[in-house]
XYZ file of C-alpha atoms in Angstrom:
763
model
C 219.244 126.163 110.030
C 219.875 127.635 106.674
C 216.950 127.359 104.148
C 218.922 126.566 100.847
C 216.945 126.474 97.444
C 218.585 125.138 94.317
C 218.288 125.377 90.579
C 220.338 123.205 88.217
C 220.788 124.980 84.848
C 222.015 123.547 81.730
C 222.819 124.904 78.312
C 219.820 125.546 76.182
C 219.432 126.353 72.566
C 215.684 126.081 72.050
C 214.084 124.074 69.247
C 215.021 126.696 66.722
C 211.631 126.933 65.267
C 210.700 129.935 63.256
C 206.749 130.323 63.233
C 205.027 131.835 60.520
C 205.140 135.147 62.491
C 201.360 134.485 62.451
C 201.301 135.949 59.175
C 203.381 134.623 56.076
C 202.014 137.057 53.567
C 202.700 140.461 55.397
C 206.375 139.948 56.669
C 208.022 143.107 57.373
C 211.593 143.607 56.601
C 214.001 143.399 59.626
C 211.117 142.081 61.866
C 211.153 138.469 63.226
C 209.781 136.220 65.515
C 211.187 132.817 66.818
C 210.423 130.467 69.714
C 212.559 132.833 72.065
C 210.948 136.177 71.289
C 210.738 139.085 68.698
C 213.688 140.683 66.828
C 214.051 144.006 65.022
C 216.884 144.512 62.735
C 218.484 141.284 64.163
C 218.238 142.431 67.710
C 216.025 140.762 70.195
C 213.742 142.911 72.111
C 210.869 142.440 74.683
C 207.924 144.800 73.936
C 205.977 146.352 76.750
C 202.405 147.114 75.563
C 199.982 149.152 77.505
C 196.115 149.345 76.714
C 194.995 152.818 76.015
C 191.404 153.248 74.654
C 191.241 156.344 72.400
C 187.472 156.257 72.382
C 187.410 156.478 76.080
C 189.653 159.400 76.277
C 188.960 163.018 75.006
C 191.055 163.720 71.992
C 192.583 166.866 73.395
C 194.126 164.624 76.187
C 195.553 161.823 73.801
C 198.903 163.484 73.827
C 199.177 163.822 77.588
C 198.120 160.242 77.994
C 200.748 159.154 75.441
C 203.309 161.166 77.020
C 202.666 159.584 80.523
C 202.667 156.147 78.810
C 206.052 156.807 77.281
C 207.303 157.927 80.673
C 206.196 154.632 82.082
C 208.670 152.831 79.833
C 205.815 151.386 77.701
C 206.831 150.877 73.962
C 203.572 149.557 72.415
C 200.106 150.993 72.685
C 197.296 148.409 72.527
C 193.683 149.388 71.935
C 190.220 148.115 71.002
C 188.463 149.353 68.089
C 184.899 149.122 69.348
C 182.383 148.538 66.638
C 179.683 149.866 69.056
C 181.290 153.235 69.531
C 181.934 153.700 65.780
C 178.782 152.579 64.241
C 175.804 152.688 66.597
C 173.521 153.125 63.531
C 174.228 150.999 60.562
C 175.633 152.742 57.464
C 176.709 155.783 59.585
C 180.311 155.083 60.650
C 181.963 157.618 62.863
C 185.552 158.415 62.713
C 185.791 162.041 63.962
C 186.729 163.495 67.224
C 188.088 160.975 69.764
C 187.029 158.207 67.338
C 189.510 159.088 64.796
C 191.611 155.947 65.280
C 193.784 156.853 62.392
C 194.870 160.132 64.112
C 195.401 158.103 67.332
C 197.736 155.778 65.498
C 199.616 158.818 64.200
C 199.960 160.334 67.550
C 201.421 156.945 68.884
C 203.890 157.002 66.130
C 204.868 160.581 66.995
C 205.670 159.508 70.427
C 207.819 156.298 69.134
C 205.021 154.007 70.180
C 204.177 150.959 68.231
C 200.419 150.043 67.884
C 198.404 146.870 68.244
C 194.803 147.083 66.983
C 192.348 144.755 68.665
C 189.757 144.824 65.853
C 187.211 142.286 67.262
C 184.450 142.209 65.776
C 183.528 141.082 69.426
C 186.023 142.439 72.016
C 184.443 142.464 75.340
C 186.319 145.346 77.352
C 183.213 145.768 79.660
C 181.308 146.961 76.686
C 177.626 146.622 76.102
C 177.069 143.610 73.678
C 180.872 142.834 73.840
C 181.379 145.767 71.591
C 178.724 144.761 69.026
C 176.430 147.839 68.128
C 172.700 146.956 69.110
C 171.663 146.271 65.514
C 174.452 143.625 65.224
C 173.464 142.104 68.455
C 169.832 142.007 67.493
C 170.468 140.625 64.043
C 169.102 137.162 62.940
C 172.572 135.675 62.678
C 174.816 133.069 64.518
C 177.206 135.509 66.077
C 181.038 134.886 66.235
C 180.821 132.060 63.566
C 181.192 131.547 59.892
C 177.514 132.098 59.345
C 177.322 134.136 56.056
C 174.818 136.389 57.350
C 177.182 137.305 60.274
C 180.169 137.558 58.073
C 178.402 140.010 55.654
C 177.967 142.297 58.628
C 181.702 141.810 59.624
C 182.888 142.517 55.952
C 181.082 145.832 55.988
C 182.803 146.927 59.225
C 186.170 145.672 58.337
C 185.962 147.467 54.983
C 184.797 150.816 56.847
C 187.558 150.443 59.226
C 190.286 149.791 56.448
C 189.066 152.577 54.277
C 189.569 155.030 57.207
C 193.094 153.631 58.184
C 194.314 153.745 54.698
C 197.994 153.244 54.362
C 198.728 152.988 58.139
C 197.219 149.535 58.251
C 198.438 148.434 54.889
C 201.157 145.985 53.939
C 203.668 148.692 54.384
C 201.891 150.286 57.326
C 202.915 151.095 60.829
C 200.990 148.505 62.944
C 202.968 146.033 65.035
C 200.035 143.549 65.373
C 196.343 143.130 64.883
C 194.337 141.066 67.296
C 191.417 138.972 66.030
C 188.241 138.626 68.016
C 188.666 138.156 71.861
C 188.298 135.302 74.278
C 187.153 132.924 71.498
C 187.617 129.507 72.764
C 186.329 126.926 70.161
C 186.296 128.468 66.745
C 189.717 128.142 65.168
C 188.381 128.045 61.746
C 186.353 131.330 62.323
C 189.593 133.127 63.360
C 191.193 132.085 60.057
C 188.042 133.449 58.342
C 188.199 136.736 60.039
C 192.174 136.974 59.251
C 191.252 136.560 55.712
C 188.409 139.017 55.463
C 190.588 141.490 57.366
C 193.443 141.091 54.802
C 190.891 141.189 51.968
C 189.741 144.618 53.387
C 193.124 146.094 53.326
C 194.202 145.542 56.820
C 197.626 144.149 57.569
C 200.530 143.788 60.043
C 203.322 141.471 60.664
C 201.641 139.851 63.592
C 198.228 138.470 63.852
C 197.428 137.725 67.445
C 194.676 136.023 69.527
C 193.879 135.538 73.233
C 194.846 132.051 74.194
C 193.586 131.721 77.757
C 190.727 129.347 78.679
C 192.280 126.585 76.710
C 191.383 128.336 73.618
C 191.621 126.309 70.291
C 193.696 128.501 67.858
C 194.606 127.694 64.285
C 197.976 126.362 64.276
C 200.903 128.738 63.287
C 198.335 131.327 61.997
C 198.047 133.602 65.078
C 200.442 134.456 67.943
C 199.030 133.181 71.126
C 198.839 135.709 73.897
C 197.974 135.168 77.697
C 197.101 137.162 80.638
C 197.119 137.384 84.421
C 195.232 139.367 87.051
C 195.901 139.769 90.752
C 192.227 139.773 91.394
C 189.032 140.171 89.351
C 185.530 141.621 89.495
C 184.028 138.864 87.642
C 183.857 136.186 90.434
C 181.149 135.980 92.849
C 180.950 138.238 95.881
C 181.307 135.226 98.152
C 184.153 133.640 96.315
C 187.081 135.126 98.119
C 190.552 135.372 96.520
C 190.142 132.732 93.799
C 193.117 130.267 93.142
C 193.277 131.651 89.595
C 194.434 134.998 90.880
C 196.746 133.326 93.594
C 198.560 131.478 90.749
C 200.053 134.673 89.398
C 202.118 135.273 92.600
C 204.200 132.126 91.895
C 206.639 131.309 89.241
C 205.654 128.648 86.877
C 205.708 127.708 83.301
C 201.961 127.461 83.000
C 200.685 130.295 80.856
C 197.049 129.510 80.675
C 194.529 131.424 82.890
C 191.232 129.521 83.001
C 189.808 132.372 85.219
C 189.779 135.189 82.746
C 186.451 135.475 81.067
C 185.079 132.482 82.904
C 181.879 134.336 83.838
C 180.987 134.698 80.215
C 181.612 131.044 78.929
C 178.645 128.901 78.426
C 180.664 125.900 79.623
C 184.091 124.876 80.958
C 186.064 124.209 77.751
C 189.467 123.176 79.186
C 189.977 121.894 82.794
C 193.803 121.541 82.130
C 195.826 124.509 80.831
C 197.117 124.012 77.303
C 200.935 124.659 76.777
C 202.243 127.343 74.813
C 201.930 126.502 70.962
C 205.075 125.072 69.647
C 207.286 127.647 67.933
C 205.751 130.756 69.689
C 207.455 132.251 72.759
C 205.183 132.831 75.961
C 203.767 136.315 75.750
C 201.034 138.377 77.283
C 198.576 141.009 76.308
C 196.587 141.264 79.618
C 198.489 141.519 82.673
C 196.261 143.248 84.979
C 197.415 147.012 85.190
C 194.515 147.366 87.729
C 191.134 146.061 88.112
C 187.681 147.346 87.104
C 184.952 147.618 89.633
C 181.765 145.910 89.259
C 178.731 146.475 91.592
C 178.691 143.196 93.394
C 182.494 142.954 93.783
C 185.095 145.853 94.140
C 188.696 144.856 94.141
C 191.366 147.415 95.192
C 194.970 146.307 94.302
C 198.007 147.848 95.642
C 200.773 148.927 93.315
C 203.059 146.085 94.502
C 200.207 143.555 93.765
C 200.346 144.580 90.220
C 204.051 144.691 89.978
C 204.471 141.153 91.524
C 202.453 139.536 88.731
C 204.416 141.272 86.030
C 207.680 140.608 87.738
C 206.670 136.833 88.072
C 205.944 136.589 84.358
C 209.487 137.994 83.577
C 210.796 135.298 85.610
C 208.635 132.695 83.792
C 210.261 133.685 80.582
C 207.701 136.188 79.223
C 208.829 137.516 75.724
C 206.182 140.336 75.756
C 204.646 142.255 78.728
C 201.214 143.407 77.786
C 198.904 145.293 80.324
C 195.124 145.712 80.481
C 194.590 148.576 81.327
C 197.500 150.983 81.207
C 195.407 154.116 81.011
C 191.884 154.427 82.316
C 189.216 156.255 80.626
C 185.427 157.336 80.519
C 182.708 155.435 78.461
C 180.962 157.609 75.833
C 177.484 158.458 77.269
C 175.569 155.924 74.811
C 172.005 157.045 75.592
C 170.155 156.744 78.716
C 171.199 153.078 79.475
C 174.782 153.548 78.541
C 177.265 151.469 76.419
C 178.708 149.531 79.347
C 178.550 145.901 80.233
C 175.395 145.339 82.610
C 172.915 142.750 83.746
C 170.370 144.490 81.821
C 172.269 143.631 78.502
C 172.706 140.001 79.337
C 175.894 139.956 81.356
C 176.288 138.794 84.902
C 177.805 141.991 86.163
C 177.050 145.620 86.457
C 179.914 148.037 85.920
C 179.604 152.035 86.130
C 177.877 153.535 83.207
C 180.609 156.074 82.731
C 183.882 155.435 84.630
C 186.518 152.990 83.384
C 189.245 154.036 85.608
C 190.361 150.444 86.091
C 192.635 151.761 89.014
C 195.159 151.800 85.918
C 198.717 153.075 86.240
C 197.386 156.311 84.606
C 193.926 157.063 86.044
C 190.739 158.146 84.348
C 191.585 161.852 84.931
C 195.226 161.464 83.857
C 196.830 161.130 87.125
C 199.844 158.932 87.545
C 199.675 156.598 90.437
C 201.996 154.313 92.382
C 201.492 151.432 90.010
C 203.051 153.462 87.274
C 206.181 153.902 89.484
C 206.417 150.132 90.510
C 206.273 148.963 86.749
C 208.280 151.557 85.063
C 211.449 150.360 86.889
C 210.677 146.992 85.426
C 210.209 148.537 82.042
C 213.402 150.341 82.093
C 215.106 147.007 82.865
C 213.540 145.243 79.815
C 214.452 148.251 77.498
C 218.161 148.322 78.690
C 218.742 144.547 79.081
C 215.857 143.018 76.860
C 218.156 141.995 74.086
C 220.112 139.851 76.321
C 217.317 138.617 78.604
C 215.225 137.425 75.544
C 218.034 134.810 74.920
C 217.783 133.527 78.470
C 215.133 130.725 79.143
C 213.395 130.480 82.520
C 214.446 127.693 85.003
C 212.678 126.751 88.308
C 213.995 125.439 91.364
C 214.032 121.753 92.344
C 211.786 122.277 95.410
C 208.841 124.566 94.459
C 205.874 125.548 96.459
C 203.516 122.796 96.944
C 200.361 124.742 95.851
C 198.941 128.196 95.704
C 198.457 128.116 99.520
C 202.076 127.360 100.239
C 203.447 130.265 102.345
C 206.666 128.864 103.502
C 208.695 127.803 100.384
C 210.716 130.605 98.615
C 209.316 131.732 95.196
C 212.124 132.285 92.815
C 213.403 131.366 89.336
C 216.309 131.945 86.820
C 216.634 133.230 83.614
C 220.011 131.754 82.382
C 221.735 130.306 79.325
C 223.971 127.973 81.523
C 226.310 130.762 82.059
C 225.150 134.296 82.695
C 221.643 134.910 84.035
C 219.432 136.589 86.503
C 217.969 135.329 89.553
C 214.299 136.613 90.292
C 212.900 136.496 93.864
C 209.273 137.306 94.515
C 207.838 137.393 98.022
C 204.527 139.281 98.096
C 200.880 138.745 97.507
C 197.743 140.635 98.348
C 195.197 140.154 101.154
C 196.913 137.318 103.023
C 200.209 138.739 104.367
C 203.388 136.430 103.891
C 205.653 135.797 106.900
C 209.365 136.550 106.868
C 211.640 133.917 105.208
C 214.665 133.474 107.499
C 218.138 132.143 106.751
C 217.749 131.965 102.963
C 220.346 131.310 100.343
C 220.162 130.196 96.621
C 222.323 127.685 95.043
C 222.711 127.577 91.188
C 224.648 124.895 89.390
C 225.577 125.809 85.946
C 228.142 124.171 83.679
C 229.170 121.992 86.563
C 229.961 125.069 88.813
C 227.844 125.802 91.832
C 227.318 129.294 92.975
C 225.762 130.262 96.318
C 223.995 133.677 96.637
C 224.353 135.576 98.863
C 227.432 134.415 100.802
C 225.559 134.682 104.026
C 221.857 133.611 104.725
C 219.508 136.503 104.769
C 216.037 137.374 105.738
C 213.371 137.931 102.975
C 210.691 140.224 104.202
C 207.162 140.375 102.782
C 206.974 142.858 99.787
C 210.341 141.879 98.332
C 210.893 141.766 94.493
C 214.628 141.290 93.662
C 216.307 140.484 90.269
C 220.225 139.675 90.756
C 222.407 139.720 87.796
C 224.869 136.663 87.597
C 228.093 136.689 85.534
C 226.812 139.587 83.478
C 229.337 141.863 81.588
C 229.028 145.563 81.598
C 231.584 147.732 79.711
C 234.203 145.048 79.978
C 233.644 144.340 83.492
C 232.176 140.953 84.642
C 230.225 140.996 87.870
C 229.926 137.463 89.417
C 226.744 138.591 91.204
C 225.273 141.523 93.016
C 222.205 141.424 95.400
C 220.681 144.564 94.015
C 218.183 144.947 90.973
C 219.345 146.543 87.811
C 217.360 149.532 86.452
C 219.325 150.686 83.470
C 222.700 151.153 81.914
C 223.894 154.677 81.181
C 226.522 155.609 78.379
C 228.880 157.722 80.615
C 231.394 160.151 78.873
C 234.090 157.644 79.369
C 232.754 154.913 81.757
C 229.369 153.270 81.613
C 227.043 153.494 84.700
C 225.208 150.528 85.818
C 222.122 151.737 87.859
C 220.720 149.413 90.560
C 218.152 149.639 93.378
C 218.764 148.180 96.775
C 216.264 146.036 98.247
C 214.553 147.487 101.346
C 215.566 144.765 103.809
C 218.538 142.549 102.267
C 222.082 143.939 102.379
C 223.710 144.770 99.090
C 226.583 142.366 98.517
C 228.875 142.238 95.371
C 230.963 139.464 94.330
C 233.838 140.151 91.768
C 236.004 137.708 89.799
C 239.721 137.609 90.059
C 241.101 140.790 88.179
C 238.321 143.104 88.914
C 238.398 145.553 92.007
C 236.655 148.359 93.574
C 238.687 151.341 93.019
C 240.144 152.925 96.320
C 239.122 149.912 98.239
C 241.317 147.037 99.422
C 241.059 144.115 97.020
C 238.537 141.460 98.010
C 236.222 138.891 96.120
C 233.151 140.169 98.149
C 232.023 143.585 99.133
C 229.316 144.864 101.195
C 227.987 148.154 99.672
C 226.050 151.059 101.150
C 223.160 152.288 98.780
C 224.062 155.892 97.735
C 223.475 158.605 95.128
C 227.151 158.473 94.348
C 228.680 155.602 92.493
C 231.586 153.434 93.054
C 233.957 152.451 90.289
C 234.990 148.866 89.275
C 238.338 148.544 87.346
C 240.104 145.680 85.595
C 242.629 145.471 82.933
C 240.012 145.403 80.287
C 237.690 148.042 81.282
C 235.846 150.136 83.937
C 232.323 150.445 85.209
C 230.533 152.898 87.469
C 228.209 151.022 89.898
C 225.317 153.377 91.085
C 223.320 151.476 93.739
C 220.464 153.642 94.883
C 218.759 153.372 98.210
C 215.432 151.420 98.177
C 213.593 154.564 99.320
C 214.153 156.316 96.037
C 212.326 153.470 94.138
C 209.123 155.415 93.573
C 211.062 158.502 92.270
C 213.092 156.704 89.441
C 212.357 157.675 85.833
C 214.382 156.639 82.853
C 214.072 158.528 79.607
C 215.297 156.717 76.510
C 215.294 159.510 73.885
C 217.148 161.346 72.562
C 219.534 159.724 74.934
C 219.088 157.649 77.903
C 218.845 159.700 81.084
C 218.267 158.859 84.726
C 215.914 161.340 86.565
C 214.600 161.481 90.051
C 211.318 163.155 90.855
C 208.366 162.675 93.270
C 205.885 164.428 90.880
C 204.125 163.475 87.719
C 206.624 163.809 84.868
C 206.392 163.048 81.084
C 207.984 163.615 77.822
C 207.644 163.148 74.068
C 210.441 163.042 71.523
C 213.215 165.651 71.995
C 210.916 168.125 73.919
C 211.736 169.148 77.462
C 210.450 167.203 80.215
C 207.109 168.242 81.681
C 206.521 168.344 85.379
C 203.078 168.396 86.737
C 202.425 169.057 90.390
C 199.868 170.796 92.671
C 200.273 172.868 95.641
C 204.126 172.141 96.302
C 207.357 173.072 94.765
C 208.352 170.054 92.559
C 211.810 168.622 92.460
C 213.513 167.211 89.420
C 217.166 165.930 89.333
C 219.078 164.449 86.471
C 222.143 162.126 86.913
C 225.165 163.412 85.319
C 227.688 160.495 84.465
C 230.527 162.908 83.919
C 230.301 164.478 87.435
C 228.881 161.204 88.951
C 226.049 163.025 91.035
C 222.519 164.039 90.516
C 222.026 167.771 89.566
C 218.788 169.853 90.123
C 216.858 170.811 86.996
C 215.614 174.264 86.856
C 211.916 174.402 86.366
C 209.824 177.375 85.213
C 206.430 178.720 86.525
C 205.080 178.685 90.177
C 203.226 176.113 92.284
C 199.622 175.627 91.444
C 196.842 176.572 94.004
C 194.897 174.182 96.135
C 191.701 174.766 97.824
C 188.860 172.881 99.538
C 185.531 173.223 97.997
C 182.418 174.151 100.011
C 180.144 171.098 100.332
C 176.565 171.750 101.578
C 173.971 169.077 102.140
C 170.786 169.922 100.227
C 168.857 166.699 100.741
C 169.763 164.028 103.451
C 169.752 160.484 102.244
C 166.757 158.179 102.709
C 166.718 154.635 104.029
C 167.880 152.430 101.184
C 166.797 148.810 100.376
C 169.144 145.765 101.046
C 169.016 144.939 97.496
C 168.156 146.401 94.077
C 167.790 142.945 92.477
C 170.328 140.346 91.305
C 171.278 138.025 88.264
C 172.715 134.698 88.936
C 173.051 135.446 92.585
C 175.091 138.775 91.929
C 173.993 141.903 93.320
C 172.395 144.356 90.711
C 173.366 148.034 90.681
C 170.747 150.739 91.454
C 168.916 152.487 88.648
C 168.853 156.195 88.007
C 165.317 156.264 89.538
C 166.855 154.813 92.832
C 169.319 157.662 93.139
C 166.482 160.104 92.664
C 164.605 158.513 95.395
C 167.304 157.665 97.978
C 170.512 159.477 97.405
C 171.760 162.448 99.478
C 172.224 165.425 97.419
C 175.430 167.757 98.011
C 175.929 171.088 96.475
C 179.608 171.778 95.668
C 180.936 175.353 95.421
C 184.263 175.418 93.761
C 186.733 178.264 94.274
C 186.384 181.262 91.906
C 189.802 180.724 90.133
C 188.687 177.640 88.578
C 186.744 179.843 86.092
C 189.893 181.524 84.965
C 190.968 180.852 81.349
C 193.196 177.840 80.802
C 193.055 176.721 84.400
C 193.756 172.950 84.597
C 192.746 171.274 87.840
C 191.621 168.022 89.313
C 188.929 167.429 91.987
C 189.870 164.741 94.650
C 186.480 163.457 96.188
C 186.757 161.592 99.566
C 183.421 159.863 100.279
C 181.908 156.618 101.546
C 178.568 154.903 100.575
C 177.594 152.930 97.614
C 177.169 154.714 94.327
C 177.958 158.359 93.656
C 177.326 160.523 90.567
C 178.712 164.125 89.877
C 176.125 166.380 88.137
C 176.894 169.451 86.249
C 173.947 171.625 85.379
C 171.739 168.557 85.801
C 173.758 166.318 83.516
C 175.672 163.358 85.068
C 179.293 163.609 83.929
C 181.069 161.258 86.244
C 180.205 158.205 88.279
C 181.700 155.690 90.850
C 181.015 152.716 92.912
C 182.651 153.158 96.328
C 185.706 150.994 97.005
C 187.373 153.099 99.681
C 189.865 155.008 97.235
C 189.819 158.804 96.309
C 187.752 159.593 93.363
C 189.693 161.912 91.006
C 187.810 163.999 88.495
C 189.320 166.137 85.690
C 187.865 169.737 86.226
C 187.898 170.731 82.428
C 186.706 167.450 80.935
C 183.916 167.258 83.338
C 182.789 170.840 82.388
C 183.300 172.117 85.890
C 185.034 175.328 84.912
C 182.052 176.888 83.407
C 179.407 175.050 85.416
C 176.488 177.027 87.231
C 175.526 173.986 89.507
C 177.472 171.177 90.763
C 175.860 168.394 92.611
C 177.063 165.231 94.217
C 174.492 162.509 94.497
C 175.618 159.934 97.010
C 173.631 156.760 97.507
C 174.146 154.842 101.050
C 175.259 151.425 101.264
C 172.883 149.226 103.053
C 174.294 147.428 105.982
C 172.762 144.071 104.585
C 174.185 144.666 101.187
C 176.109 141.730 99.855
C 178.639 143.619 97.738
C 182.326 142.587 98.308
C 184.591 145.218 99.413
C 188.373 145.065 99.575
C 189.835 145.065 103.194
C 190.263 148.772 103.568
C 186.746 149.735 102.481
C 185.224 146.873 104.426
C 187.029 148.336 107.700
C 185.231 151.651 107.099
C 181.902 149.850 106.605
C 182.381 147.888 109.779
C 183.054 150.904 111.682
C 179.664 152.540 111.061
C 176.413 150.797 112.126
C 173.440 150.988 109.805
C 173.751 152.274 106.364
C 177.183 153.729 105.357
C 177.234 157.292 104.129
C 179.502 160.259 105.026
C 179.562 163.851 103.948
C 182.098 164.198 100.929
C 185.217 166.334 101.070
C 186.335 167.894 97.803
C 189.980 169.067 97.396
C 190.493 171.150 94.212
C 194.270 171.053 92.995
C 195.355 173.425 90.155
C 197.768 171.729 87.923
C 200.776 173.599 86.711
C 202.870 172.213 83.887
C 206.581 173.037 84.147
C 209.191 172.483 81.644
C 212.668 171.193 82.672
């Protein structure tokens, strides 16, 4: 029996409201905000923002991180400005080195990236005191309120920041937005006070934003409400399982609030019912999980498709802004013996690593580009190429929707449509609990009194499917009624534009054309079955022509789209990046990289010649110098959550391994990464007696940058590995839990260390 799901779409014009842009006084010419989305020079666009923390990245790595961010299709960099990092001692603001936020803004501008500053004063970000310096946290004031004693401290901080930023953050500056506070739920008046104080200090942007999740009470029309969504989180209890607040993000809906984010830090539940998006503002996000941090008691590991599905569903839900936290991981400043991280010792329910803030982000702590980068950048290429049209299309949900977040049999899909053209979005994936196949599926859309069934024959939807199918879209004068392949981008060919799509890994590609449009060199037909290929087919009509390039699903991870100086389609299985009009840079270790560029004129991919030779790889010698001792089942707890071991526990119980690196790492200008495979509880990497990197074990490979860790000139490199007690109550993701279950007693294994030289090639 065919499983048919229906959506009825009507014409929609919106309420036509033009909000205050969250800032009447600092409007920027050509920039606009309506109930549908953002506009620049009268053209709608969908920003894609990624969180990149300058203070957690060495300054000499900023450019590389920003290049990788641009290559991921991100158009906006968002960053906290942590008061804690800049002024640990009152009256001594620090804006040098990797704390030079002004220089970071300049670097973003040089890479065509807009900037959002999240100025706090309280920001969280897994920081000690939520980002307050210790002297602020200890002050006799009522924090995060209009207490004059507190505002006096904030005024001092805002003034110092504004003085440093100068014109960059003035009325004619370059900032896209400023976020006030973070996760403030019941102080709308205080947000207005902070906004006035920031403006008085000289900080300005066309948008002022605030986080809206948790039923936050925001001052009406004064701040742009932004939402979030995480596939899993470290902040729930270790016994909690996969919480419903995470499950919800794998379904299409028009509910934007997420009461789960930050719930561990709230004194009470402020809203049991999610509030609707504020009237006049479009639904938008600033914290879609680009990965997930690791706490000691709970250590989620999310797959790239988990992250991509949450983002994809938000597009189907009508998102006008895709914002990720984090997009590039980093390392906390040392911050003294106790660190500047969130910890139970500083009043939080969670212990996080003192140094590592990798976050399993698309760009890792050591700068490596991972699989999440690939899954997301195809979505970002789509938003850049087609965002102007997509922004005008509201979201519609089917008549029959999943009954609840545990429904595993009802198709999950939505439409973005204006009653004529549109996109059908299908998501059939979730982590941890594998979905079953959906058999005999078709979709019915009724728009303007006309019913459309897609595809023409029922199909089987396999787990892991994300599909976005265009309906009645026009490209280069050619109208496509529908095609069951996901659009990536539109290239400007020499005479005929090229629509680039990606086939689904399970469903056939079917093309339906209106009368008067045909596939060149094929018999005329309304419907065609297409075989994915690296060679396009040409559609022709009396009014135009279009090349249709439907790439095989297997090429999905290798797709890159460069937007400047002209839009270019690239294929590579290596890490590649670019900036401005500079050549593409390819980074690879140990194997000859491949880079190909699509030539619209010749209608095929051509190899790009790369200079230099492959990098070297070698296994480091690892020698045990002290065996691990028997560890206790617990190092303490707070509110029922396990506490992490202290440095003294590692000194007493950890195994010690001396790591001997190959001689070539000491050569001048060698760039390399260490990939450490290990199992246990907590590990630290010490260079000449100083801890330079740390990790809570979660089953993933630990990557360390050789130069940034000081390994190139090290005399003594030691890994300290603490075993995981068999009775420990920490929560592990399924892959790590399987390893734990395979070994009786406490868990520990001798680490292996692979050293990979990184050679940057220009193409």
